[in-house]
PDB file of C-alpha atoms in Angstrom:
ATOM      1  CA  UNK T   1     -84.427 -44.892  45.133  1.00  0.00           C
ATOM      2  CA  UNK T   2     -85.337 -42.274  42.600  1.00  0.00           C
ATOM      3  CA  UNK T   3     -84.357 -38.817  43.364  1.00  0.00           C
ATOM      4  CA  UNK T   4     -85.925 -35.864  40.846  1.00  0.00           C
ATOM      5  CA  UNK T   5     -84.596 -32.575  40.272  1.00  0.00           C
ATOM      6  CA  UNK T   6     -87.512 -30.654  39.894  1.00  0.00           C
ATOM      7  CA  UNK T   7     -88.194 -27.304  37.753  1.00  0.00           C
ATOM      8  CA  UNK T   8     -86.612 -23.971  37.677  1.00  0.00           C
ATOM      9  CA  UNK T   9     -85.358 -24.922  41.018  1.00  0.00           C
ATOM     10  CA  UNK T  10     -83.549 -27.527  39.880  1.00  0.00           C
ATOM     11  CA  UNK T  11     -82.965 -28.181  36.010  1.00  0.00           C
ATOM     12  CA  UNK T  12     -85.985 -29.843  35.410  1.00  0.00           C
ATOM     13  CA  UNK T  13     -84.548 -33.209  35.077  1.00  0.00           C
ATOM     14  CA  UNK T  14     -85.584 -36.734  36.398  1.00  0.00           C
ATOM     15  CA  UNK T  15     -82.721 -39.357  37.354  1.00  0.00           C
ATOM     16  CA  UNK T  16     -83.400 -42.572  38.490  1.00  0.00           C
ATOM     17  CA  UNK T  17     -80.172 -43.767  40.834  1.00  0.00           C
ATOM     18  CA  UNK T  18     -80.182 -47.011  39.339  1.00  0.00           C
ATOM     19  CA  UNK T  19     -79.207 -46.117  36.014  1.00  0.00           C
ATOM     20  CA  UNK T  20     -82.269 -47.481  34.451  1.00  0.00           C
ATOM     21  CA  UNK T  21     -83.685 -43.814  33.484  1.00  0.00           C
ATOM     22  CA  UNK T  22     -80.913 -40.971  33.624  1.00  0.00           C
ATOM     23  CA  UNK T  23     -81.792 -37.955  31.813  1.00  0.00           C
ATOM     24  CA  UNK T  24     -79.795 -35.167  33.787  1.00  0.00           C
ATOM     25  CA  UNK T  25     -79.678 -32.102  32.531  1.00  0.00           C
ATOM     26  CA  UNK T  26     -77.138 -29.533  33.608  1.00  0.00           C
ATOM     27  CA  UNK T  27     -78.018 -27.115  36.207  1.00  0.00           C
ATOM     28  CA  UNK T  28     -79.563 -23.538  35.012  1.00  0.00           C
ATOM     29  CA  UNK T  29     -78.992 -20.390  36.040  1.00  0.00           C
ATOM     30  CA  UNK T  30     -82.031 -20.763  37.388  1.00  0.00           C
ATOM     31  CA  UNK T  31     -81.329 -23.738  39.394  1.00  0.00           C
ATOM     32  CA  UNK T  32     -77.964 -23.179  40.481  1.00  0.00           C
ATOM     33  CA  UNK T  33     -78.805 -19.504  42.014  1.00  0.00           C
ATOM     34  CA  UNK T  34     -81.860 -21.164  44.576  1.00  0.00           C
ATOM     35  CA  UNK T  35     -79.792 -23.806  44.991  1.00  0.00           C
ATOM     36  CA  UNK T  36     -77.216 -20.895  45.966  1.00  0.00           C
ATOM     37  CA  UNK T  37     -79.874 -19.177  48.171  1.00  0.00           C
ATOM     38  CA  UNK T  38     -81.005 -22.253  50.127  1.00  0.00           C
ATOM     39  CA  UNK T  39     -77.086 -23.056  50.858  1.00  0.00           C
ATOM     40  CA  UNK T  40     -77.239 -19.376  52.378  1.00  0.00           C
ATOM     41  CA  UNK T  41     -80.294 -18.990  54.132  1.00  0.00           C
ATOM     42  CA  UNK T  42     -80.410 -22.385  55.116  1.00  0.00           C
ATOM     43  CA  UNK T  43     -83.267 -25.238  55.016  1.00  0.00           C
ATOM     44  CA  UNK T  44     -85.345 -23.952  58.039  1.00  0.00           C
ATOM     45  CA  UNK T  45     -85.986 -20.363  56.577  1.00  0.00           C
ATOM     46  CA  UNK T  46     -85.662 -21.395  52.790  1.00  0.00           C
ATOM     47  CA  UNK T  47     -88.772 -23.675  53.760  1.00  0.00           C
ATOM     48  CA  UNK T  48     -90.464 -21.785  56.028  1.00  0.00           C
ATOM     49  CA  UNK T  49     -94.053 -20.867  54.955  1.00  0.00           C
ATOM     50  CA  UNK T  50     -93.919 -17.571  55.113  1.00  0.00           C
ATOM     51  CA  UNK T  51     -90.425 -17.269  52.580  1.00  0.00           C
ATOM     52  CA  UNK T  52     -91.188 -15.492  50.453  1.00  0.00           C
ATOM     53  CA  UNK T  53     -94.918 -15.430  50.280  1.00  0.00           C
ATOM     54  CA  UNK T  54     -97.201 -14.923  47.315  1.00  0.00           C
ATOM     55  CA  UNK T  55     -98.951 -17.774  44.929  1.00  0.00           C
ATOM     56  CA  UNK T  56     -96.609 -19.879  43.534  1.00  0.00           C
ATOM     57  CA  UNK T  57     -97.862 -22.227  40.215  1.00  0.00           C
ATOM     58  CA  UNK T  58     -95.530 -25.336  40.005  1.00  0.00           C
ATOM     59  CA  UNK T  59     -96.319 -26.965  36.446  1.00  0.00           C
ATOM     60  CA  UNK T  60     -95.248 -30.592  35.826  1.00  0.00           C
ATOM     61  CA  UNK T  61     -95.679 -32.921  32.964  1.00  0.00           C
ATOM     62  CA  UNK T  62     -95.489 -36.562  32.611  1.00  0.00           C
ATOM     63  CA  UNK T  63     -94.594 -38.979  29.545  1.00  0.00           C
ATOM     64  CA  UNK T  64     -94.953 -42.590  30.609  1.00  0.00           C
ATOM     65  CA  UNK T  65     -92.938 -45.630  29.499  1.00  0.00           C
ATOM     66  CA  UNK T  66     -94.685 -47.411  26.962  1.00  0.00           C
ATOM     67  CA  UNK T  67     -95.181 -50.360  28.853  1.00  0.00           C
ATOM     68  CA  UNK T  68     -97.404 -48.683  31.980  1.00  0.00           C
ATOM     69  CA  UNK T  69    -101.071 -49.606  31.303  1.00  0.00           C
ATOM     70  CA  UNK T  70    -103.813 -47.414  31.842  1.00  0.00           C
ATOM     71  CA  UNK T  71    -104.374 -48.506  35.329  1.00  0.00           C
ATOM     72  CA  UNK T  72    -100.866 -47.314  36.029  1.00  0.00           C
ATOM     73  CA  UNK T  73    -101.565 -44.360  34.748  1.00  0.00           C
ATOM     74  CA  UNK T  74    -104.256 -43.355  36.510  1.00  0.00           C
ATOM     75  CA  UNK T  75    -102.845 -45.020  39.900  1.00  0.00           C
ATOM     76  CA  UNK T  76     -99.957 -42.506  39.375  1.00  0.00           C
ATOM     77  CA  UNK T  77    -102.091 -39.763  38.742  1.00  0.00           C
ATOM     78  CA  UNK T  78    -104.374 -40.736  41.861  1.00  0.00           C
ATOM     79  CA  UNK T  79    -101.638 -40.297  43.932  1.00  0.00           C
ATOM     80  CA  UNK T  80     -99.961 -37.083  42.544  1.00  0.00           C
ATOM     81  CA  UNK T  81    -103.678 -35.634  43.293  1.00  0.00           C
ATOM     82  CA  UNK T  82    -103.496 -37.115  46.887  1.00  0.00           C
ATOM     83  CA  UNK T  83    -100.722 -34.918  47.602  1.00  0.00           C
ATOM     84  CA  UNK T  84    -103.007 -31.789  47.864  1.00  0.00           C
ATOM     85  CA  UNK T  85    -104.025 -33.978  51.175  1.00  0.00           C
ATOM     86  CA  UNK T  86    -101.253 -36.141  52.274  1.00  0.00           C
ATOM     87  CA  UNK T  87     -98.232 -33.125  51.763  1.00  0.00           C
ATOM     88  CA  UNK T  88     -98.497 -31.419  55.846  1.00  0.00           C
ATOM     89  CA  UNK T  89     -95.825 -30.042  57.607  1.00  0.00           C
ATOM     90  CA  UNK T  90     -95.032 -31.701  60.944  1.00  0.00           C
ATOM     91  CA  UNK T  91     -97.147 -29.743  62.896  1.00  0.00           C
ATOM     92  CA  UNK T  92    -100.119 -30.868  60.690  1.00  0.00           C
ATOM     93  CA  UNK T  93    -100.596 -27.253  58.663  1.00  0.00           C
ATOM     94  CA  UNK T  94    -101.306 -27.749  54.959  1.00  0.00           C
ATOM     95  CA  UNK T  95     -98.470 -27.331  51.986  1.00  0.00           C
ATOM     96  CA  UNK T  96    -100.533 -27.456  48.999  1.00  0.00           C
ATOM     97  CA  UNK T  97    -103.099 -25.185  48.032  1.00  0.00           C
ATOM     98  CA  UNK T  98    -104.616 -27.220  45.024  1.00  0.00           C
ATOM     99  CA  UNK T  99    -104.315 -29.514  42.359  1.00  0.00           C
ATOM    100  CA  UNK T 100    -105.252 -29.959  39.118  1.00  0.00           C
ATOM    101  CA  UNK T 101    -104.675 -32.916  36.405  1.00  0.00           C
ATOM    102  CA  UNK T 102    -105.453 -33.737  33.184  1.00  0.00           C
ATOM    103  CA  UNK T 103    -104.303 -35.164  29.769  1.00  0.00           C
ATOM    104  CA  UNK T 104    -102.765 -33.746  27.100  1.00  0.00           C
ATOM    105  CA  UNK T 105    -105.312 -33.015  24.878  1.00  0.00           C
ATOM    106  CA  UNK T 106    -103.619 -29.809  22.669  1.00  0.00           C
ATOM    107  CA  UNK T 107    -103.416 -30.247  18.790  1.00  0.00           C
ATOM    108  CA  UNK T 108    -100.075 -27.685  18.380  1.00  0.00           C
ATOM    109  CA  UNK T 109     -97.921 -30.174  17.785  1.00  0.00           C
ATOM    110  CA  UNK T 110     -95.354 -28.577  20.758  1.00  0.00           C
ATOM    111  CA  UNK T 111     -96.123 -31.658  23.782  1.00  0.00           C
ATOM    112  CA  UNK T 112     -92.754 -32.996  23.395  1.00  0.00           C
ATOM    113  CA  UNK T 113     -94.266 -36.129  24.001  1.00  0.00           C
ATOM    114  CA  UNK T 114     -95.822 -35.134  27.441  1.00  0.00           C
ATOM    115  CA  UNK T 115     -99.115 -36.941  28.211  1.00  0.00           C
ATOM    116  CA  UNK T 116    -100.444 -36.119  31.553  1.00  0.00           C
ATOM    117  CA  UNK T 117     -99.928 -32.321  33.398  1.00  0.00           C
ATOM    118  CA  UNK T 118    -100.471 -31.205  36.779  1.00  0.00           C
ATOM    119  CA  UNK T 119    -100.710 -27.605  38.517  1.00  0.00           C
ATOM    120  CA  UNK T 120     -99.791 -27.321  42.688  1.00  0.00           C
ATOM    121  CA  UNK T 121    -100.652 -23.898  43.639  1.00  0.00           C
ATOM    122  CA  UNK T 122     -98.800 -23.094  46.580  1.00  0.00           C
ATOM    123  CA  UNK T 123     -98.984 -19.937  49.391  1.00  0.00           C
ATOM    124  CA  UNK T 124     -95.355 -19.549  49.414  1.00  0.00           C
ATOM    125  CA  UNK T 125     -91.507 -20.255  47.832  1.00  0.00           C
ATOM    126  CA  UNK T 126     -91.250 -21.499  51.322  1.00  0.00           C
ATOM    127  CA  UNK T 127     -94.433 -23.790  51.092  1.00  0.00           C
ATOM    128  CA  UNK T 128     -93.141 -25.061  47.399  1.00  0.00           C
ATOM    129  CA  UNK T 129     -89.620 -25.541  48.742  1.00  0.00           C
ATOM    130  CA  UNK T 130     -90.898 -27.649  51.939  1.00  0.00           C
ATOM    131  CA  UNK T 131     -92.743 -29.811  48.929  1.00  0.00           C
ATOM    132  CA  UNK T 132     -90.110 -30.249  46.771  1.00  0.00           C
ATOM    133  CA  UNK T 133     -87.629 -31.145  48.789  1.00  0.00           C
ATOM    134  CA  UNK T 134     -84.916 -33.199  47.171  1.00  0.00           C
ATOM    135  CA  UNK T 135     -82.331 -32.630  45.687  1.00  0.00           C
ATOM    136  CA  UNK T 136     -83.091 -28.345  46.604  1.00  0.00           C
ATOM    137  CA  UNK T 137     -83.604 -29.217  50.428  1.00  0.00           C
ATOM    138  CA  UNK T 138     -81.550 -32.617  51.557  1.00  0.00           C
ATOM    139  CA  UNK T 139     -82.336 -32.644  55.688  1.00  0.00           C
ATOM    140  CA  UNK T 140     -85.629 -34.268  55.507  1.00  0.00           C
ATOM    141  CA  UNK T 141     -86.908 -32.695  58.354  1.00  0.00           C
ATOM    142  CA  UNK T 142     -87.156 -29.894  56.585  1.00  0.00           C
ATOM    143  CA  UNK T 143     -89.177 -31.255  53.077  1.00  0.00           C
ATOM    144  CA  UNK T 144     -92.598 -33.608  52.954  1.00  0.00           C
ATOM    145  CA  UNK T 145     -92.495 -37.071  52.880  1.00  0.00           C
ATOM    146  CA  UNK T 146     -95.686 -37.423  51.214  1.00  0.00           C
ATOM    147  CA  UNK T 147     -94.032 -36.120  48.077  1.00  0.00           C
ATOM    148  CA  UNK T 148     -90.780 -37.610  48.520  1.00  0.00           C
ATOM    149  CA  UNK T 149     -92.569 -40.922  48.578  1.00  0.00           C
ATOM    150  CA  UNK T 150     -94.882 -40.051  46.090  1.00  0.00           C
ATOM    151  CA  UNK T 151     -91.820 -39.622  43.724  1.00  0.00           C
ATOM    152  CA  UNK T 152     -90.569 -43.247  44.781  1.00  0.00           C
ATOM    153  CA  UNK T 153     -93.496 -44.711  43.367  1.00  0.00           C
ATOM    154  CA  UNK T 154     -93.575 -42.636  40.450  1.00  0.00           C
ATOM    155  CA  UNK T 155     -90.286 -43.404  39.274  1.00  0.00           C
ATOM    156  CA  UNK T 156     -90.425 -46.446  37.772  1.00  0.00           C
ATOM    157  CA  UNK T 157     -93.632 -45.515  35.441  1.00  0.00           C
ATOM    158  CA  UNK T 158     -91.915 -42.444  33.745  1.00  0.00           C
ATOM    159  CA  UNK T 159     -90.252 -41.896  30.988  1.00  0.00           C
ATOM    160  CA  UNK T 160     -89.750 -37.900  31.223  1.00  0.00           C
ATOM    161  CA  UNK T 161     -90.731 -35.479  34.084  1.00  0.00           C
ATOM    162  CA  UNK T 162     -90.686 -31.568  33.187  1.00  0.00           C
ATOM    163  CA  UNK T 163     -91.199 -28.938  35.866  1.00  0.00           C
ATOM    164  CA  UNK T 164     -91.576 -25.433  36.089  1.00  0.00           C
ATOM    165  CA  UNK T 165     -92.651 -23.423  38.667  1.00  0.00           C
ATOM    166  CA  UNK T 166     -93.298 -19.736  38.679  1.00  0.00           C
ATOM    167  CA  UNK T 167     -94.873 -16.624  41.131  1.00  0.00           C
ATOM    168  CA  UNK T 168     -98.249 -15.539  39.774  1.00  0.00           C
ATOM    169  CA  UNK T 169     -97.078 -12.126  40.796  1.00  0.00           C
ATOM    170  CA  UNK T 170     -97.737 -10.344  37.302  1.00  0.00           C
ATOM    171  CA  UNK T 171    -101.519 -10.200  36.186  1.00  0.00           C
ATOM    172  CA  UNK T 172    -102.838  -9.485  32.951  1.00  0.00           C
ATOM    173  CA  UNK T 173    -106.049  -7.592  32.574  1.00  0.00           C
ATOM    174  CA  UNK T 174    -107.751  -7.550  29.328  1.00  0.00           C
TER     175      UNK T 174
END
């Protein structure tokens, strides 16, 4: 069973409980005060849709091992983009908004070694929370089992998983 620790919410770290991938990463500030709020307010509000509403981005980025072919690859990112279908609550309603893929294709120099990205655009912190799940929300009645199998069958084919997730709540107008 893999279990990820996903962005600001939760160090953005990936372990894999059999020891063959553990890169855990102590917990931020970040991650330790929603972890904090979500012991307080408890799983049914903390993933409620309408917690805290307002687009939230959630940004993560894959490096593969170097033995996963290109059929891999894709397969894995085939499914991530499933999710924008698949992730429902359990009365059917939609968690995702949208989302995008793609390679890395920047020439900076500053991937770390991160070859495929993804954007989820969520309505919510609630809506995110419900999605993320694990190890943030543990009851799974209260987080999507779409994406907590999704990360099951991603496990094995990554080397590194970053995450960060933030509320598109300040615009920029040029």
């Amino acid at each position: 069973m893999a279990i990820w620790c996903l962005g600001a919410a939760a160090g953005a770290a990936f372990i894999h409980t059999n020891n063959v991938l553990a890169q855990s990463l102590p917990l931020s500030q970040t991650a330790q005060f929603v972890r904090a709020e979500a012991r307080h307010v408890g799983d049914a509000l903390f993933t409620a849709p309408d917690y805290k509403p307002g687009i939230v981005r959630h940004m993560v980025m894959f490096r593969f091992k170097p033995h996963v072919t290109q059929a891999e690859r894709d397969d894995v990112t085939k499914r991530f983009v499933a999710l924008a279908q698949l992730s429902r609550r359990p009365d059917g309603r939609a968690v995702v908004t949208s989302v995008e893929a793609g390679p890395q294709i920047s020439g900076e120099n500053a991937d770390l070694g991160l070859e495929q990205g993804y954007l989820v655009t969520f309505r919510s912190q609630g809506d995110r929370n419900f999605y993320v799940g694990q190890p943030v929300v543990t009851d799974n009645r209260y987080f999507d089992p779409a994406h907590d199998a999704f990360k099951k069958f991603a496990g094995p084919y990554l080397e590194r998983v970053v995450v960060f997730d933030f509320p598109t709540d300040v615009h920029f107008q040029p």
